[in-house]
Short mmCIF file of C-alpha atoms in Angstrom, two decimals:
data_model
loop_
_atom_site.label_atom_id
_atom_site.label_comp_id
_atom_site.label_asym_id
_atom_site.label_seq_id
_atom_site.Cartn_x
_atom_site.Cartn_y
_atom_site.Cartn_z
CA MET A 271 -29.46 -9.87 -49.12
CA ALA A 272 -28.86 -13.46 -48.10
CA ILE A 273 -25.93 -15.45 -49.46
CA ARG A 274 -27.23 -17.71 -52.24
CA VAL A 275 -25.85 -21.26 -51.98
CA LEU A 276 -25.94 -24.17 -54.41
CA ILE A 277 -25.43 -27.58 -52.76
CA VAL A 278 -23.98 -30.36 -54.92
CA ASP A 279 -23.98 -33.95 -53.65
CA ASP A 280 -25.23 -37.30 -54.90
CA SER A 281 -26.63 -38.16 -51.46
CA GLY A 282 -30.17 -36.91 -50.97
CA PHE A 283 -29.77 -37.23 -47.19
CA PHE A 284 -26.63 -35.05 -47.20
CA ARG A 285 -28.29 -32.44 -49.42
CA ARG A 286 -31.25 -32.22 -47.05
CA ARG A 287 -29.08 -32.11 -43.92
CA LEU A 288 -26.77 -29.42 -45.29
CA THR A 289 -29.74 -27.41 -46.57
CA GLU A 290 -31.28 -27.54 -43.09
CA ILE A 291 -28.06 -26.37 -41.44
CA LEU A 292 -27.33 -23.52 -43.84
CA ASN A 293 -30.93 -22.29 -43.98
CA SER A 294 -30.93 -22.05 -40.20
CA ASP A 295 -28.71 -18.99 -40.59
CA PRO A 296 -30.76 -15.93 -41.64
CA GLN A 297 -27.82 -14.66 -43.70
CA ILE A 298 -27.75 -17.78 -45.89
CA GLU A 299 -30.28 -19.19 -48.35
CA VAL A 300 -29.93 -22.49 -50.21
CA VAL A 301 -31.41 -21.62 -53.60
CA GLU A 302 -30.81 -24.90 -55.42
CA THR A 303 -29.35 -28.40 -55.09
CA ALA A 304 -27.71 -30.67 -57.65
CA GLN A 305 -27.08 -34.41 -57.59
CA ASP A 306 -23.98 -34.67 -59.79
CA GLY A 307 -21.33 -32.54 -61.45
CA LYS A 308 -23.13 -32.09 -64.75
CA ASP A 309 -26.30 -31.03 -62.94
CA ALA A 310 -24.17 -28.60 -60.92
CA ILE A 311 -22.74 -26.93 -64.03
CA ASP A 312 -26.22 -26.34 -65.44
CA LYS A 313 -27.64 -25.02 -62.17
CA ALA A 314 -24.63 -22.84 -61.44
CA ARG A 315 -25.27 -21.16 -64.79
CA THR A 316 -28.99 -20.58 -64.20
CA CYS A 317 -29.18 -19.70 -60.49
CA ARG A 318 -25.80 -17.90 -60.23
CA PRO A 319 -25.05 -18.75 -56.58
CA ASP A 320 -22.70 -16.74 -54.37
CA VAL A 321 -21.17 -19.95 -52.94
CA ILE A 322 -21.22 -23.60 -54.02
CA THR A 323 -20.66 -26.62 -51.78
CA MET A 324 -19.35 -29.56 -53.77
CA ASP A 325 -18.90 -33.28 -53.16
CA ILE A 326 -15.90 -34.91 -54.85
CA GLU A 327 -17.09 -38.43 -55.70
CA MET A 328 -20.31 -38.35 -57.74
CA PRO A 329 -21.76 -40.22 -60.73
CA VAL A 330 -21.99 -38.72 -64.24
CA MET A 331 -19.32 -36.09 -63.43
CA ASN A 332 -17.15 -35.79 -60.34
CA GLY A 333 -16.72 -32.63 -58.30
CA ILE A 334 -13.22 -31.89 -59.56
CA ASP A 335 -14.25 -31.80 -63.21
CA ALA A 336 -17.39 -29.87 -62.33
CA THR A 337 -15.36 -27.30 -60.41
CA ARG A 338 -13.05 -26.81 -63.37
CA GLU A 339 -15.99 -26.27 -65.76
CA ILE A 340 -17.87 -23.94 -63.40
CA MET A 341 -14.78 -21.78 -62.90
CA LYS A 342 -14.46 -21.41 -66.68
CA GLN A 343 -17.95 -19.94 -66.76
CA ARG A 344 -17.74 -17.66 -63.73
CA ALA A 345 -15.43 -17.38 -60.72
CA VAL A 346 -17.47 -18.44 -57.69
CA PRO A 347 -16.26 -19.65 -54.28
CA ILE A 348 -16.52 -23.44 -54.03
CA ILE A 349 -16.18 -25.39 -50.79
CA MET A 350 -15.29 -29.04 -51.29
CA PHE A 351 -16.53 -31.73 -48.90
CA SER A 352 -13.87 -34.39 -48.53
CA SER A 353 -13.17 -37.57 -46.60
CA LEU A 354 -10.25 -37.29 -44.17
CA THR A 355 -8.16 -39.98 -45.84
CA TYR A 356 -4.93 -39.90 -47.83
CA ASP A 357 -6.87 -40.50 -51.05
CA GLY A 358 -9.38 -37.86 -49.96
CA ALA A 359 -6.50 -35.47 -49.43
CA LYS A 360 -5.15 -36.03 -52.93
CA ALA A 361 -8.59 -35.52 -54.46
CA THR A 362 -9.11 -32.35 -52.42
CA LEU A 363 -5.77 -30.95 -53.56
CA ASP A 364 -6.78 -31.71 -57.15
CA ALA A 365 -10.01 -29.78 -56.53
CA LEU A 366 -8.12 -26.79 -55.12
CA GLU A 367 -5.90 -26.74 -58.19
CA ALA A 368 -9.05 -26.88 -60.34
CA GLY A 369 -10.28 -23.68 -58.68
CA ALA A 370 -12.02 -24.66 -55.43
CA THR A 371 -11.56 -22.17 -52.61
CA ASP A 372 -11.82 -24.16 -49.42
CA PHE A 373 -12.58 -27.64 -48.06
CA LEU A 374 -14.32 -29.25 -45.10
CA PRO A 375 -14.64 -32.82 -43.81
CA LYS A 376 -17.61 -34.71 -45.22
CA ARG A 377 -18.48 -36.09 -41.79
CA PHE A 378 -19.79 -33.33 -39.54
CA ASP A 379 -18.35 -35.13 -36.51
CA ASP A 380 -14.90 -34.49 -38.00
CA ILE A 381 -15.62 -30.76 -37.99
CA SER A 382 -16.64 -30.78 -34.33
CA ASN A 383 -18.11 -33.24 -31.85
CA ASP A 384 -20.44 -30.46 -30.77
CA LYS A 385 -23.36 -30.16 -33.22
CA ALA A 386 -23.93 -26.47 -32.54
CA GLU A 387 -20.28 -25.68 -33.06
CA ALA A 388 -20.16 -27.73 -36.28
CA ARG A 389 -23.18 -25.77 -37.54
CA ASN A 390 -21.52 -22.46 -36.67
CA ILE A 391 -18.30 -23.47 -38.42
CA LEU A 392 -20.17 -24.53 -41.58
CA CYS A 393 -22.13 -21.27 -41.74
CA SER A 394 -19.08 -19.17 -40.90
CA ARG A 395 -17.03 -20.78 -43.66
CA VAL A 396 -19.73 -19.99 -46.21
CA LYS A 397 -20.03 -16.37 -45.02
CA ALA A 398 -16.26 -15.91 -44.97
CA LEU A 399 -16.15 -16.32 -48.75
CA VAL A 400 -18.38 -13.42 -49.75
CA SER A 401 -18.18 -9.66 -49.63
CA PRO A 402 -19.33 -8.00 -46.39
CA SER A 403 -21.79 -5.92 -48.45
CA LYS A 404 -23.61 -9.13 -49.34
CA LEU A 405 -24.42 -9.87 -45.71
CA ARG A 406 -27.62 -8.31 -44.47
CA PRO A 407 -27.46 -7.01 -40.88
CA THR A 408 -29.28 -9.13 -38.33
CA SER A 409 -29.44 -9.23 -34.56
CA SER A 410 -30.80 -12.74 -34.43
CA SER A 411 -28.10 -14.60 -36.31
CA ALA A 412 -26.77 -17.51 -34.31
CA SER A 413 -23.84 -18.16 -36.58
CA ALA A 414 -21.15 -15.86 -35.28
CA PRO A 415 -17.71 -17.25 -36.17
CA ALA A 416 -16.90 -20.11 -33.86
CA SER A 417 -13.57 -21.32 -32.59
CA SER A 418 -12.59 -24.52 -34.34
CA ARG A 419 -11.10 -27.52 -32.69
CA THR A 420 -9.99 -28.99 -36.01
CA SER A 421 -6.79 -28.16 -37.83
CA SER A 422 -8.60 -27.23 -41.03
CA ALA A 423 -11.24 -24.86 -39.68
CA PRO A 424 -9.70 -21.58 -38.47
CA ALA A 425 -11.54 -19.35 -36.04
CA ALA A 426 -12.80 -15.81 -36.45
CA PRO A 427 -12.91 -15.71 -40.28
CA GLN A 428 -12.73 -12.44 -42.13
CA ARG A 429 -15.48 -11.92 -44.70
CA GLN A 430 -13.67 -11.01 -47.88
CA PRO A 431 -14.35 -11.60 -51.59
CA VAL A 432 -12.56 -14.42 -53.36
CA ALA A 433 -12.11 -12.77 -56.74
CA PRO A 434 -8.99 -10.58 -57.06
CA ARG A 435 -9.70 -6.91 -56.60
CA ALA A 436 -7.84 -3.68 -57.08
CA ALA A 437 -4.74 -3.42 -54.93
CA SER A 438 -5.32 -2.35 -51.36
CA PRO A 439 -4.10 1.12 -50.36
CA SER A 440 -2.01 -0.66 -47.71
CA ARG A 441 0.00 -2.50 -50.34
CA ARG A 442 3.66 -1.92 -49.62
CA THR A 443 6.58 -2.81 -51.84
CA SER A 444 10.16 -1.68 -51.88
CA ASN A 445 13.25 -1.99 -54.02
CA LYS A 446 15.11 -3.53 -51.10
CA ALA A 447 16.57 -6.80 -52.34
CA PHE A 448 16.17 -10.06 -50.46
CA LYS A 449 19.61 -10.98 -49.12
CA PRO A 450 19.77 -14.58 -47.90
CA SER A 451 22.91 -13.78 -45.90
CA ASP A 452 20.74 -11.65 -43.58
CA TYR A 453 18.71 -14.69 -42.47
CA ASP A 454 19.01 -18.17 -41.03
CA LEU A 455 15.65 -19.35 -42.36
CA VAL A 456 12.31 -18.46 -43.94
CA ALA A 457 9.05 -19.35 -42.17
CA ILE A 458 5.68 -19.18 -43.96
CA GLY A 459 2.23 -19.36 -42.38
CA THR A 460 -1.12 -19.66 -44.17
CA SER A 461 -4.65 -21.08 -44.05
CA THR A 462 -7.57 -20.79 -46.52
CA GLY A 463 -6.17 -20.45 -50.04
CA GLY A 464 -2.77 -21.52 -48.78
CA PRO A 465 -2.23 -24.70 -50.84
CA VAL A 466 -2.38 -22.76 -54.10
CA ALA A 467 -0.44 -19.79 -52.65
CA LEU A 468 2.34 -22.02 -51.31
CA GLN A 469 2.57 -23.77 -54.66
CA GLU A 470 2.92 -20.41 -56.40
CA VAL A 471 5.63 -19.21 -54.00
CA LEU A 472 7.68 -22.39 -53.63
CA THR A 473 7.79 -23.38 -57.30
CA GLN A 474 9.70 -20.18 -58.02
CA LEU A 475 12.56 -21.07 -55.69
CA PRO A 476 15.70 -22.55 -57.33
CA ALA A 477 17.15 -25.89 -56.24
CA SER A 478 20.11 -23.90 -54.89
CA PHE A 479 17.94 -21.84 -52.52
CA PRO A 480 20.40 -21.20 -49.66
CA LEU A 481 18.03 -21.22 -46.68
CA PRO A 482 15.83 -23.79 -44.93
CA VAL A 483 12.08 -23.13 -45.06
CA LEU A 484 9.41 -23.94 -42.49
CA LEU A 485 5.79 -24.15 -43.64
CA VAL A 486 2.66 -23.97 -41.47
CA GLN A 487 -0.60 -24.64 -43.31
CA HIS A 488 -3.85 -25.18 -41.41
CA MET A 489 -4.71 -28.70 -42.54
CA PRO A 490 -6.02 -32.00 -41.14
CA ALA A 491 -3.52 -34.64 -40.06
CA THR A 492 -4.29 -36.90 -43.02
CA PHE A 493 -3.70 -34.13 -45.57
CA THR A 494 -0.23 -32.78 -44.86
CA GLU A 495 1.73 -35.83 -46.02
CA ALA A 496 -0.06 -35.83 -49.37
CA PHE A 497 0.32 -32.05 -49.68
CA ALA A 498 4.05 -32.17 -48.96
CA ALA A 499 4.49 -34.97 -51.52
CA ARG A 500 2.64 -32.93 -54.15
CA LEU A 501 4.73 -29.83 -53.49
CA ASN A 502 7.89 -31.92 -53.66
CA GLN A 503 6.90 -33.10 -57.15
CA GLN A 504 6.20 -29.55 -58.29
CA CYS A 505 9.16 -27.72 -56.74
CA LYS A 506 12.89 -27.60 -57.43
CA ILE A 507 13.62 -27.51 -53.70
CA GLU A 508 12.86 -30.55 -51.55
CA VAL A 509 9.56 -30.41 -49.64
CA ARG A 510 8.47 -32.98 -47.06
CA GLU A 511 6.38 -33.33 -43.96
CA ALA A 512 8.40 -32.48 -40.86
CA LYS A 513 9.39 -35.24 -38.45
CA ASN A 514 10.56 -34.94 -34.90
CA GLY A 515 14.33 -34.40 -34.80
CA ASP A 516 14.66 -33.13 -38.37
CA SER A 517 17.66 -30.87 -38.87
CA LEU A 518 17.11 -27.71 -40.91
CA LYS A 519 19.10 -27.64 -44.14
CA PRO A 520 19.35 -25.17 -47.03
CA GLY A 521 16.98 -25.86 -49.89
CA ILE A 522 14.68 -28.10 -47.84
CA ALA A 523 11.16 -27.03 -46.83
CA LEU A 524 9.52 -28.80 -43.89
CA LEU A 525 5.71 -28.76 -43.63
CA ALA A 526 4.16 -28.88 -40.16
CA PRO A 527 2.18 -32.12 -39.69
CA GLY A 528 -1.56 -31.61 -39.36
CA GLY A 529 -3.01 -32.08 -35.91
CA LYS A 530 0.32 -31.38 -34.17
CA GLN A 531 2.63 -28.48 -33.40
CA MET A 532 5.99 -27.89 -35.09
CA LYS A 533 8.56 -26.13 -32.93
CA LEU A 534 12.19 -25.18 -33.45
CA GLU A 535 15.08 -25.38 -31.06
CA LYS A 536 18.78 -24.66 -31.28
CA ARG A 537 20.96 -27.41 -29.85
CA ALA A 538 24.76 -27.49 -30.09
CA GLY A 539 24.62 -24.94 -32.90
CA ARG A 540 22.10 -26.97 -34.91
CA LEU A 541 18.50 -26.02 -35.67
CA LEU A 542 16.25 -28.98 -34.93
CA VAL A 543 12.52 -29.52 -35.34
CA ARG A 544 10.33 -30.79 -32.52
CA VAL A 545 6.94 -32.21 -33.48
CA GLU A 546 4.62 -32.38 -30.48
CA GLU A 547 1.05 -33.23 -29.65
CA GLU A 548 -1.05 -30.21 -28.68
CA THR A 549 -1.89 -30.36 -24.98
CA ASP A 550 -3.72 -27.03 -24.65
CA PRO A 551 -7.47 -27.65 -25.13
CA MET A 552 -7.94 -23.94 -25.90
CA GLN A 553 -5.54 -24.00 -28.85
CA ASN A 554 -7.65 -23.63 -32.01
CA TYR A 555 -4.96 -24.30 -34.57
CA LYS A 556 -3.11 -27.56 -35.06
CA PRO A 557 -0.63 -26.69 -36.50
CA CYS A 558 -0.44 -23.09 -35.32
CA VAL A 559 1.59 -20.35 -36.99
CA ASP A 560 2.05 -18.46 -33.73
CA VAL A 561 3.41 -21.54 -31.96
CA THR A 562 5.98 -22.26 -34.68
CA PHE A 563 7.00 -18.64 -35.27
CA ALA A 564 7.50 -17.97 -31.55
CA THR A 565 9.94 -20.86 -31.23
CA VAL A 566 11.73 -19.80 -34.42
CA GLY A 567 12.23 -16.37 -32.88
CA SER A 568 13.64 -17.93 -29.71
CA ALA A 569 16.06 -20.03 -31.78
CA VAL A 570 17.34 -17.51 -34.32
CA GLY A 571 16.27 -14.09 -33.00
CA ASN A 572 15.96 -11.49 -35.72
CA ARG A 573 17.64 -13.66 -38.36
CA MET A 574 14.38 -14.92 -39.78
CA LEU A 575 12.00 -13.85 -42.51
CA GLY A 576 8.38 -14.54 -41.59
CA ILE A 577 5.80 -14.53 -44.38
CA ILE A 578 2.04 -14.58 -43.83
CA LEU A 579 -0.11 -15.68 -46.75
CA THR A 580 -3.87 -15.82 -47.32
CA GLY A 581 -6.07 -17.23 -44.57
CA MET A 582 -8.99 -16.74 -42.18
CA GLY A 583 -8.50 -15.40 -38.70
CA ALA A 584 -5.34 -13.86 -37.29
CA ASP A 585 -3.01 -16.78 -36.59
CA GLY A 586 0.56 -15.50 -36.79
CA SER A 587 -0.20 -11.94 -35.74
CA VAL A 588 0.95 -12.26 -32.12
CA SER A 589 4.28 -13.87 -32.94
CA CYS A 590 4.94 -11.63 -35.95
CA LYS A 591 4.48 -8.48 -33.87
CA ALA A 592 6.90 -9.79 -31.25
CA LEU A 593 9.39 -10.85 -33.92
CA GLN A 594 9.20 -7.53 -35.74
CA ALA A 595 9.86 -5.72 -32.46
CA ARG A 596 13.05 -7.79 -32.14
CA GLY A 597 14.19 -6.82 -35.64
CA ALA A 598 12.97 -9.79 -37.69
CA SER A 599 11.55 -9.16 -41.17
CA ILE A 600 7.85 -9.78 -41.86
CA TRP A 601 6.22 -9.93 -45.29
CA ALA A 602 2.52 -10.31 -46.03
CA GLN A 603 0.48 -11.24 -49.09
CA ASP A 604 -1.57 -8.33 -50.41
CA GLU A 605 -5.34 -8.07 -50.21
CA ALA A 606 -5.95 -8.22 -53.94
CA THR A 607 -4.45 -11.71 -54.36
CA SER A 608 -5.56 -13.21 -51.02
CA VAL A 609 -8.48 -15.62 -51.04
CA ILE A 610 -9.29 -14.30 -47.57
CA TYR A 611 -7.43 -11.28 -46.22
CA GLY A 612 -7.63 -12.23 -42.55
CA MET A 613 -4.16 -13.43 -41.58
CA PRO A 614 -2.24 -11.03 -43.87
CA ALA A 615 -4.38 -8.08 -42.75
CA ALA A 616 -3.55 -8.88 -39.12
CA VAL A 617 0.17 -8.26 -39.78
CA ALA A 618 -0.10 -5.62 -42.51
CA GLY A 619 0.60 -2.80 -40.08
CA ILE A 620 4.02 -4.16 -39.16
CA ALA A 621 4.95 -5.86 -42.45
CA GLU A 622 8.12 -4.64 -44.14
CA GLN A 623 6.62 -5.60 -47.48
CA ILE A 624 3.08 -6.37 -48.69
CA LEU A 625 3.30 -8.23 -51.97
CA PRO A 626 1.09 -9.94 -54.57
CA MET A 627 1.24 -13.73 -54.39
CA LYS A 628 3.21 -14.05 -57.62
CA GLU A 629 5.84 -11.56 -56.46
CA ILE A 630 6.72 -13.28 -53.18
CA GLY A 631 8.48 -16.30 -54.65
CA LYS A 632 10.08 -14.14 -57.33
CA LYS A 633 11.54 -11.83 -54.68
CA LEU A 634 12.79 -14.75 -52.61
CA ALA A 635 14.53 -16.17 -55.67
CA THR A 636 16.38 -12.89 -56.29
CA ASN A 637 20.12 -13.12 -55.50
CA THR A 638 19.90 -16.85 -54.76
#
């Protein structure tokens, strides 16, 4: 069976263009289009799509309100199309809080300068949000997951359901308490579903949390400042976008800037952040979990706790395996609460603990 998609946008040109792109993949079928949020609610009820693409700014009812109403009726993966501006970032974050699953730039050139690659990324993102059983086998599909050159479009997505499921057999918990004295810092990496997951984890930490926190979320450059500001308003600890030369301090979480790499170095006994431009044209992720985690390991050795949350692909797996071999602790979000179980699955085999999203922050807050 093909994946049934509902396209929602007030631009007739965009609806036609997106329909053409998605229908070019034999595993995807655009079954209906809607021109505003109210129209989308009605059509989502009647055609029951597997995935919805949603514009934010529309007449009659905007995409955020429409997303909220659709999710009340039935949980369905919704991909928001957003402008890559600060205001676009804030609106997108509002949409994610309302229940949207993922987001993409509204301009296809912002996804990739290569039209074929942009098409592959669009189709891959849609297919990543449904169960593998929904995808019909085909030898002619031209939409194999493509490497992304944007910070918000991870490569090699895993095709997993969005709705929570029964706990995976690989779920691993223990009664071992989190002891902050065993660590110098906590580092968290995530991608699709990460904004909501990070909010859930970080809002449970007390203002007196005794460790610094580094955050790596796959996100465009214009989004991370707005995301850090939002988290700072919601959390008891301080959260801000990392800047070059920042010193790590207890109770402060630094978010890697989009489009760049955040690295850590130890200088004269102090842990300092380096924010650098990415010079490797083959590096898919900007920021990259593996890049940050590897430098954290070099700076603090086994005195770090690395946590991998929901996300497409396997970013973080290489560094986490090396860190675990050196004695560092690795936790992973469980399959049941992950939007996409790609990144956590890639480290599940070496994770000390595999925990539901709501339990991670709670466990970190224990004994702090």
